[in-house]
mmCIF file of C-alpha atoms in Angstrom:
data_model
loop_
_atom_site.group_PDB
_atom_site.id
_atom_site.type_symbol
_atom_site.label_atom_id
_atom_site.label_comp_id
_atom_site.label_asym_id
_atom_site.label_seq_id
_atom_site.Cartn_x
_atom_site.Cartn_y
_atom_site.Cartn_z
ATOM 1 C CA UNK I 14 0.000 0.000 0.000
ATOM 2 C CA UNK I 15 2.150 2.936 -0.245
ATOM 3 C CA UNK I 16 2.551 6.077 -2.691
ATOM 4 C CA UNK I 17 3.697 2.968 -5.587
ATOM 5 C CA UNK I 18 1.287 0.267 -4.562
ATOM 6 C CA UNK I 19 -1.851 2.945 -5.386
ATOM 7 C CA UNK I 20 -0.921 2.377 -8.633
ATOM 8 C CA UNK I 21 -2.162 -1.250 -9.015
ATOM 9 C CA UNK I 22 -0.028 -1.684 -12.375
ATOM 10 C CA UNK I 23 3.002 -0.714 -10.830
ATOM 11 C CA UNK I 24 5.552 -4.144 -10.527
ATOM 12 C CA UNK I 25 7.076 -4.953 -6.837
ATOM 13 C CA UNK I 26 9.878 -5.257 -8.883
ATOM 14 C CA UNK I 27 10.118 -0.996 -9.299
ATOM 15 C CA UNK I 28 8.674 -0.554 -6.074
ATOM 16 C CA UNK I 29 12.178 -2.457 -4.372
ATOM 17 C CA UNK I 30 13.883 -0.168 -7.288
ATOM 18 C CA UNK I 31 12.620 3.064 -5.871
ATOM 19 C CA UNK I 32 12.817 2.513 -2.359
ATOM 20 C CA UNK I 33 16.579 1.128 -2.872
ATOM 21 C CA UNK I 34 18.649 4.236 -1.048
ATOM 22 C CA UNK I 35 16.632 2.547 2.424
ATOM 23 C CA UNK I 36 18.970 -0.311 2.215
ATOM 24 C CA UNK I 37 21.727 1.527 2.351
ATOM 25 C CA UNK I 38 20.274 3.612 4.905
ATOM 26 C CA UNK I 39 19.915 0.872 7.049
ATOM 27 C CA UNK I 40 23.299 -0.330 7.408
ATOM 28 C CA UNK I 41 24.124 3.137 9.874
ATOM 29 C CA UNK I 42 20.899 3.417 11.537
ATOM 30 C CA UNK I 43 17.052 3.710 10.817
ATOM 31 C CA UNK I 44 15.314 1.924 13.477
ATOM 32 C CA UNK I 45 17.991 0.206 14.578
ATOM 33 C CA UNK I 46 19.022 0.505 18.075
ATOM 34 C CA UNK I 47 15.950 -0.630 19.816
ATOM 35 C CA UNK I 48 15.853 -3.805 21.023
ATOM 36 C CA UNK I 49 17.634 -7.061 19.272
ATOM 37 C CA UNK I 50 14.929 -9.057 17.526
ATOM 38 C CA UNK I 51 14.763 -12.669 16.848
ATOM 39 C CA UNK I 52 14.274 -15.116 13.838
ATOM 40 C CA UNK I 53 13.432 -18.267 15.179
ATOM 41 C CA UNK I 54 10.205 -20.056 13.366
ATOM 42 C CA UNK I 55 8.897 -23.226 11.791
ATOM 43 C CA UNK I 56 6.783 -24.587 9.192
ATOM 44 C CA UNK I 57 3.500 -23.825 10.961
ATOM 45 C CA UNK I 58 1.394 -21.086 11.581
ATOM 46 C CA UNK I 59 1.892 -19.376 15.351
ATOM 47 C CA UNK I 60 -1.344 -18.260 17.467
ATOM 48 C CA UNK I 61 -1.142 -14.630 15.663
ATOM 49 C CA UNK I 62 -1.444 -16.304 12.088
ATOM 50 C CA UNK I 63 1.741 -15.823 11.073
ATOM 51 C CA UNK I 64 3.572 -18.250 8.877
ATOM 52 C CA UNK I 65 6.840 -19.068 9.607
ATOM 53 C CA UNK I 66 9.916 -21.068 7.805
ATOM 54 C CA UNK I 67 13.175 -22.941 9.149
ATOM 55 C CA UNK I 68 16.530 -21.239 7.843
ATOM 56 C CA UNK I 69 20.509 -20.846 8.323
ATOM 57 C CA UNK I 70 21.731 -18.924 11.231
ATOM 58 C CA UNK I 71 18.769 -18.478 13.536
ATOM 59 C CA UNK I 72 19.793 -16.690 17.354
ATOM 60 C CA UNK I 73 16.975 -15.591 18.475
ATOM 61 C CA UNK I 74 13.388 -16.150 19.385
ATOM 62 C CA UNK I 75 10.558 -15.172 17.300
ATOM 63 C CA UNK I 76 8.128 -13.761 19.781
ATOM 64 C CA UNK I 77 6.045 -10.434 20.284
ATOM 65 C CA UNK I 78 7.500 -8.220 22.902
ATOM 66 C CA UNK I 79 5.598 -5.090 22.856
ATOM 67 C CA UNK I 80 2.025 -6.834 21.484
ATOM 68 C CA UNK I 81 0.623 -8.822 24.368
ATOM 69 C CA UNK I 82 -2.635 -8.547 22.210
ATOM 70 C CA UNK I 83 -2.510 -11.247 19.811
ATOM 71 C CA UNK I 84 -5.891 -9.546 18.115
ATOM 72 C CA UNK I 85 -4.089 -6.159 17.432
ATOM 73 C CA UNK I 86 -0.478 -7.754 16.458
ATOM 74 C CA UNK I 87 -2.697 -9.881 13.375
ATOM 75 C CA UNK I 88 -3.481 -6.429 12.643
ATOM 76 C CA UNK I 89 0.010 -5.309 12.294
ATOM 77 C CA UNK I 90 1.081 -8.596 10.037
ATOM 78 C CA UNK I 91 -1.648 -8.294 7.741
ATOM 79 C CA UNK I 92 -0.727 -4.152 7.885
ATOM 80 C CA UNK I 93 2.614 -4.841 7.311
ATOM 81 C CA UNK I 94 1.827 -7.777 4.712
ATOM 82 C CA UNK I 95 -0.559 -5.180 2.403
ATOM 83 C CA UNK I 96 2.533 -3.131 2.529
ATOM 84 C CA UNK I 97 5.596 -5.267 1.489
ATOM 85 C CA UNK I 98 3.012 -8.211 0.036
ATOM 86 C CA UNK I 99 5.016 -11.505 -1.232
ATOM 87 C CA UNK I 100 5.004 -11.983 -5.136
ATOM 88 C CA UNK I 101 6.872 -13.330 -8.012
ATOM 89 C CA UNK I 102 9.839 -11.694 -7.151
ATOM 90 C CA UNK I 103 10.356 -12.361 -3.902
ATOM 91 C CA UNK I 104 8.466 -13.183 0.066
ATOM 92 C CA UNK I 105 6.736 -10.511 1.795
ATOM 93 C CA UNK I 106 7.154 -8.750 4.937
ATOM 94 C CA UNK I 107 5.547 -11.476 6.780
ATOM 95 C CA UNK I 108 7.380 -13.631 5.635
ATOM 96 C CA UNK I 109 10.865 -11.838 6.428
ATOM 97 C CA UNK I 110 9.386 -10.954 9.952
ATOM 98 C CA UNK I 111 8.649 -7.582 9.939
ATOM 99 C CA UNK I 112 5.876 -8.016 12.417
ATOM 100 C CA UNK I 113 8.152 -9.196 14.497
ATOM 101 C CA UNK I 114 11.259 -6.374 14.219
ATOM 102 C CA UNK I 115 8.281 -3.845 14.616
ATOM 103 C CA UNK I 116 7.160 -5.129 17.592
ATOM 104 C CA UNK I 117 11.109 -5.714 19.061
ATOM 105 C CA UNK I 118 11.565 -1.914 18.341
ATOM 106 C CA UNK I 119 8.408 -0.362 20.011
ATOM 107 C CA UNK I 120 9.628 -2.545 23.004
ATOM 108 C CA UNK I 121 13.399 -0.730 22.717
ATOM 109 C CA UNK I 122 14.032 2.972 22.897
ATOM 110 C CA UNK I 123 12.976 3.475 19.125
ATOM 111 C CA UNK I 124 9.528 3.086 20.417
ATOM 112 C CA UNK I 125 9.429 4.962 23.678
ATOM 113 C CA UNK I 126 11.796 8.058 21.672
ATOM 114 C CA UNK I 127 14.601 7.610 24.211
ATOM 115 C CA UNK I 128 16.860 10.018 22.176
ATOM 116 C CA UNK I 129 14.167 12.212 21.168
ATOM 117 C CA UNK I 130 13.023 15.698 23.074
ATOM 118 C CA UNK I 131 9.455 14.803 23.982
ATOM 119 C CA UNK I 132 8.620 17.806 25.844
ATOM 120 C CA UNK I 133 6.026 20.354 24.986
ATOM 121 C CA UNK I 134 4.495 23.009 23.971
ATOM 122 C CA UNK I 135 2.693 20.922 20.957
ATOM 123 C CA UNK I 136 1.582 22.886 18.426
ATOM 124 C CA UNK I 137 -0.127 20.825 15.270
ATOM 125 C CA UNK I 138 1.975 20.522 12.754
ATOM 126 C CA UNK I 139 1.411 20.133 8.437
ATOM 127 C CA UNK I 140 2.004 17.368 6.520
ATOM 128 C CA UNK I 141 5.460 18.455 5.418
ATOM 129 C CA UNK I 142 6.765 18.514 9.113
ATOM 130 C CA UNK I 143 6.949 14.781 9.475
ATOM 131 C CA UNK I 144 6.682 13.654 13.129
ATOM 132 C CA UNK I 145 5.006 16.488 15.406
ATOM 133 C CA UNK I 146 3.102 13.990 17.728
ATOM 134 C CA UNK I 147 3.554 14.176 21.583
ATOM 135 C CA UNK I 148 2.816 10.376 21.648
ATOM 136 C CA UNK I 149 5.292 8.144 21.969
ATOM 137 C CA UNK I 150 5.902 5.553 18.831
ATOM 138 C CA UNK I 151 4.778 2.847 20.708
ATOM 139 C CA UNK I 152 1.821 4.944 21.628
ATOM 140 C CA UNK I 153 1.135 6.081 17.601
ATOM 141 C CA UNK I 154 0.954 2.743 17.199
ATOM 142 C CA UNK I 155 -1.481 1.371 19.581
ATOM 143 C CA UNK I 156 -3.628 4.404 18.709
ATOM 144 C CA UNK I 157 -3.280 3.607 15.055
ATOM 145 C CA UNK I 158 -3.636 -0.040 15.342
ATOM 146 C CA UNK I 159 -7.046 0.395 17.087
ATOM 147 C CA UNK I 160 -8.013 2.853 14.335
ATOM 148 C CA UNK I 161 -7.556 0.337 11.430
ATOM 149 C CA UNK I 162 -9.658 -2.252 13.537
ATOM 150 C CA UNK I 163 -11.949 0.327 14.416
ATOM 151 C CA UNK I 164 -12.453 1.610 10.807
ATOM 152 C CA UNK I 165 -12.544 -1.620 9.700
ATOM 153 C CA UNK I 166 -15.542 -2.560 11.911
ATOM 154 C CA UNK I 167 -17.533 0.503 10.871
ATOM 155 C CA UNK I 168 -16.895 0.006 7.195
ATOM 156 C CA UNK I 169 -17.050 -3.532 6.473
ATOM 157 C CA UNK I 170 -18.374 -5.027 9.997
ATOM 158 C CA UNK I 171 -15.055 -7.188 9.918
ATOM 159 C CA UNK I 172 -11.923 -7.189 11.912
ATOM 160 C CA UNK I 173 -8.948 -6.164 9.565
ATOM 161 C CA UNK I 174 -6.849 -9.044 9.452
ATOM 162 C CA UNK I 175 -9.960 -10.937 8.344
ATOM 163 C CA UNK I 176 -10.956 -8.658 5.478
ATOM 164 C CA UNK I 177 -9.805 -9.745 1.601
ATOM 165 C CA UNK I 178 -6.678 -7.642 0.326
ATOM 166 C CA UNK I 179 -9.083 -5.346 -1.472
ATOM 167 C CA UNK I 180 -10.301 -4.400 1.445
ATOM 168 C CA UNK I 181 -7.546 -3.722 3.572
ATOM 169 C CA UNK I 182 -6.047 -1.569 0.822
ATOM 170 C CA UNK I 183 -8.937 0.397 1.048
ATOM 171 C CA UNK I 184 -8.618 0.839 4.142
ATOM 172 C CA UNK I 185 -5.139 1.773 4.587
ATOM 173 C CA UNK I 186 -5.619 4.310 1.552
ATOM 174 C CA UNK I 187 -7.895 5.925 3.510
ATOM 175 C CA UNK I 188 -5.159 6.134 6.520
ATOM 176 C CA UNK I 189 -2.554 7.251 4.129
ATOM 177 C CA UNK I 190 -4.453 9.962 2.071
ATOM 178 C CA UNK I 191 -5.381 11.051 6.169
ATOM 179 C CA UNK I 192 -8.897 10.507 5.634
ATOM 180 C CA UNK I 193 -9.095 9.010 9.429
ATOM 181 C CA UNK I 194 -9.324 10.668 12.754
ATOM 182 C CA UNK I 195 -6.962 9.057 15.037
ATOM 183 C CA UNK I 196 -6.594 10.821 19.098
ATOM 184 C CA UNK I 197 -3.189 12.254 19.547
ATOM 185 C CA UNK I 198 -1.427 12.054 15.610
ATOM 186 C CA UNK I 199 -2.812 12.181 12.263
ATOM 187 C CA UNK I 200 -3.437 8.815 10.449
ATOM 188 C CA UNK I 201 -1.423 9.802 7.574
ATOM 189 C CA UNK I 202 1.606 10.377 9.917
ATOM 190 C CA UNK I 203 0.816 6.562 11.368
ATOM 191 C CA UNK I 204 0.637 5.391 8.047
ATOM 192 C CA UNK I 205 3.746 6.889 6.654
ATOM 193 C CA UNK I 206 5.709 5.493 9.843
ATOM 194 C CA UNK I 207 3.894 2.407 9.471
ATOM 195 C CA UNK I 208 5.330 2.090 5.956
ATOM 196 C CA UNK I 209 8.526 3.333 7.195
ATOM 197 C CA UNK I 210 9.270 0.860 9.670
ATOM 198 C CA UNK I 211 7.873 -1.628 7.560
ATOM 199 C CA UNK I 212 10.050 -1.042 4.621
ATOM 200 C CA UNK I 213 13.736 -1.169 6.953
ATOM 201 C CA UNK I 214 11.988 -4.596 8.224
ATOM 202 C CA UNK I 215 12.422 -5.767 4.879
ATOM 203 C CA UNK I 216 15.964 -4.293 4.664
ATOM 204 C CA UNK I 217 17.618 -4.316 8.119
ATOM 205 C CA UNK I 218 20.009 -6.773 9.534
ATOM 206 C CA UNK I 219 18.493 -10.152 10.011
ATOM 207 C CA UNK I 220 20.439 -9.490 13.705
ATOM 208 C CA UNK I 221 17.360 -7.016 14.713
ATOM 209 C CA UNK I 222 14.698 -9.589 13.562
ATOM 210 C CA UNK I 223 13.248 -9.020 9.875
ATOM 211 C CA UNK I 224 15.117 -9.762 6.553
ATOM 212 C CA UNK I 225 14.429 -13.536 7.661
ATOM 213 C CA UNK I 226 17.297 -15.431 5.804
ATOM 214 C CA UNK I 227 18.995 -11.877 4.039
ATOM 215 C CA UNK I 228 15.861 -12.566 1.442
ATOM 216 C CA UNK I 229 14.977 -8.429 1.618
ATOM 217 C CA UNK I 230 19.233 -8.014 0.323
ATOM 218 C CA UNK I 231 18.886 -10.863 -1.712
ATOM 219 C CA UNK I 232 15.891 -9.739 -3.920
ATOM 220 C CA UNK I 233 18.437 -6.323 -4.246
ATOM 221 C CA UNK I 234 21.327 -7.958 -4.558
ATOM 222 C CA UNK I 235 22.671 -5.901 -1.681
ATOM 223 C CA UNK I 236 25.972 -7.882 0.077
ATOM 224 C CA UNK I 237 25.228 -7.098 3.115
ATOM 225 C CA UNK I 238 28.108 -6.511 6.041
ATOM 226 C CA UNK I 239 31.760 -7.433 4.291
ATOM 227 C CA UNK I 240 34.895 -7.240 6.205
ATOM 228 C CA UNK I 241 36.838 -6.043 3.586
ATOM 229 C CA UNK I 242 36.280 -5.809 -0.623
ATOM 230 C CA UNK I 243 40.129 -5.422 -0.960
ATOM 231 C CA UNK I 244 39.355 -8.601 -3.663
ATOM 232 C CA UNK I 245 36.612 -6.908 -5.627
ATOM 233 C CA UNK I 246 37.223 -3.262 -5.430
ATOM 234 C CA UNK I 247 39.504 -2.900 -9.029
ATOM 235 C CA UNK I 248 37.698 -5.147 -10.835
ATOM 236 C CA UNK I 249 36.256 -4.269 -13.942
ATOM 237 C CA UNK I 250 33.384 -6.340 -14.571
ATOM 238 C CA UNK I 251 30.134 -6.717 -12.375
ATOM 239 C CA UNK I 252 30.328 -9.061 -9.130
ATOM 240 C CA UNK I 253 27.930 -10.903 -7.200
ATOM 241 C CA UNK I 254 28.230 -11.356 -3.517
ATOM 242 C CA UNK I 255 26.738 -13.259 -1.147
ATOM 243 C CA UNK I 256 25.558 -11.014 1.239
ATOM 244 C CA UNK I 257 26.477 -11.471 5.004
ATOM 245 C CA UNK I 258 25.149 -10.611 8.096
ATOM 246 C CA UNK I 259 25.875 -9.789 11.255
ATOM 247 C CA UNK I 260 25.184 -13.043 12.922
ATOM 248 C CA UNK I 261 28.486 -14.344 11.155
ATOM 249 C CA UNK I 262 30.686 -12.102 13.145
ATOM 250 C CA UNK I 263 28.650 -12.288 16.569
ATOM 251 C CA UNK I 264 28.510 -16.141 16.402
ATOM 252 C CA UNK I 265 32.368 -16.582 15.859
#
């Protein structure tokens, strides 16, 4: 669902193509920082719905933190899902765990704005002022979370992770184009940090809990964290690496 996926003939292919400077931005930042997440899973579903898959290098356990709703954290995979949605080209956010590297960084200090001022006066803000909210992340989303399922009530008399794709793009185009009331932030401000966080999911060190088996470098072809490219850097033709991640250096 963002700015590209309005555009229903638009590929996932140029979607990854234009949001390609976020991988890079990743590798010194973003939401990084919070709280370490996990990629543990299996073959079956988990309680929340979401489907899992064994792979190479797993640390950590894939478990909500922050969610201790498992009604509102469906809300967030199917959210997230809608988003970054799994197609020829390559497995969706659910699939990489973004739910879960959300939900690990609205329990760390990305979600309670530890580095942040947070202090008032609050004065409202436009749309080209980015984040003017005195909530909290965590607290945007809880409030926007609620709005979806709310919305998605009054509008199709349906919780949101049971409503067909259709649907739930309708709905979230109604939270991007800020066509929602939501206490305490604008919907279109949830909705663009929604996709934000969603997208550096995708793109982030499998350490921190999404990019479930380096698939989100993969599908760019983006190597990931190398020591050294002292073997690679004169060379004239094009070369493919395998990308690495962090795990390889913490598990040594």
């Amino acid at each position: 669902m963002a700015d590209q996926n309005i555009d229903k003939k638009m590929s996932r292919r140029r979607f990854i193509r234009n949001s390609s400077y976020v991988a890079g931005g990743l590798v010194g930042g973003g939401l990084i920082g919070g709280l370490i997440g996990s990629n543990l899973s299996n073959d079956n579903k988990d309680e929340s719905g979401t489907k899992g898959q064994q792979h190479e290098n797993t640390a950590y356990q894939q478990a909500p933190l922050y969610f201790t709703n498992p009604e509102i954290f469906a809300i967030l995979v199917a959210a997230t899902d809608r988003i970054f949605p799994e197609d020829e080209t390559g497995p969706g956010a659910n699939d990489l765990g973004v739910p879960f590297f959300i939900d690990h960084q609205l329990a760390g200090s990305w979600g309670n704005n530890t580095r942040e001022y947070m202090q008032g006066p609050f004065f409202p803000g436009s749309n080209f002022q980015g984040y003017q909210s005195p909530l909290k992340r965590h607290e945007v989303f809880d409030a926007g979370l609620q709005a979806i399922q709310k919305y998605s009530n009054e509008k199709f008399d349906s919780n949101f992770a049971e409503l067909e794709g259709e649907q739930q793009d309708e709905i979230l185009t109604a939270f991007q184009k800020d066509e929602v009331k939501i206490h305490g932030v604008t919907s279109k401000t949830f909705f663009n940090i929604l996709r934000q966080a969603t997208i550096e999911g995708v793109y982030a060190d499998p350490a921190y809990g999404g990019n479930i088996n380096m698939d989100g470098w993969k599908m760019k072809g983006f190597p990931g964290h190398q020591m050294s490219y002292h073997g690679q850097i004169e060379s004239d033709e094009f070369i493919e690496i395998e990308p690495n991640s962090l795990h390889s250096y913490t598990n040594k």
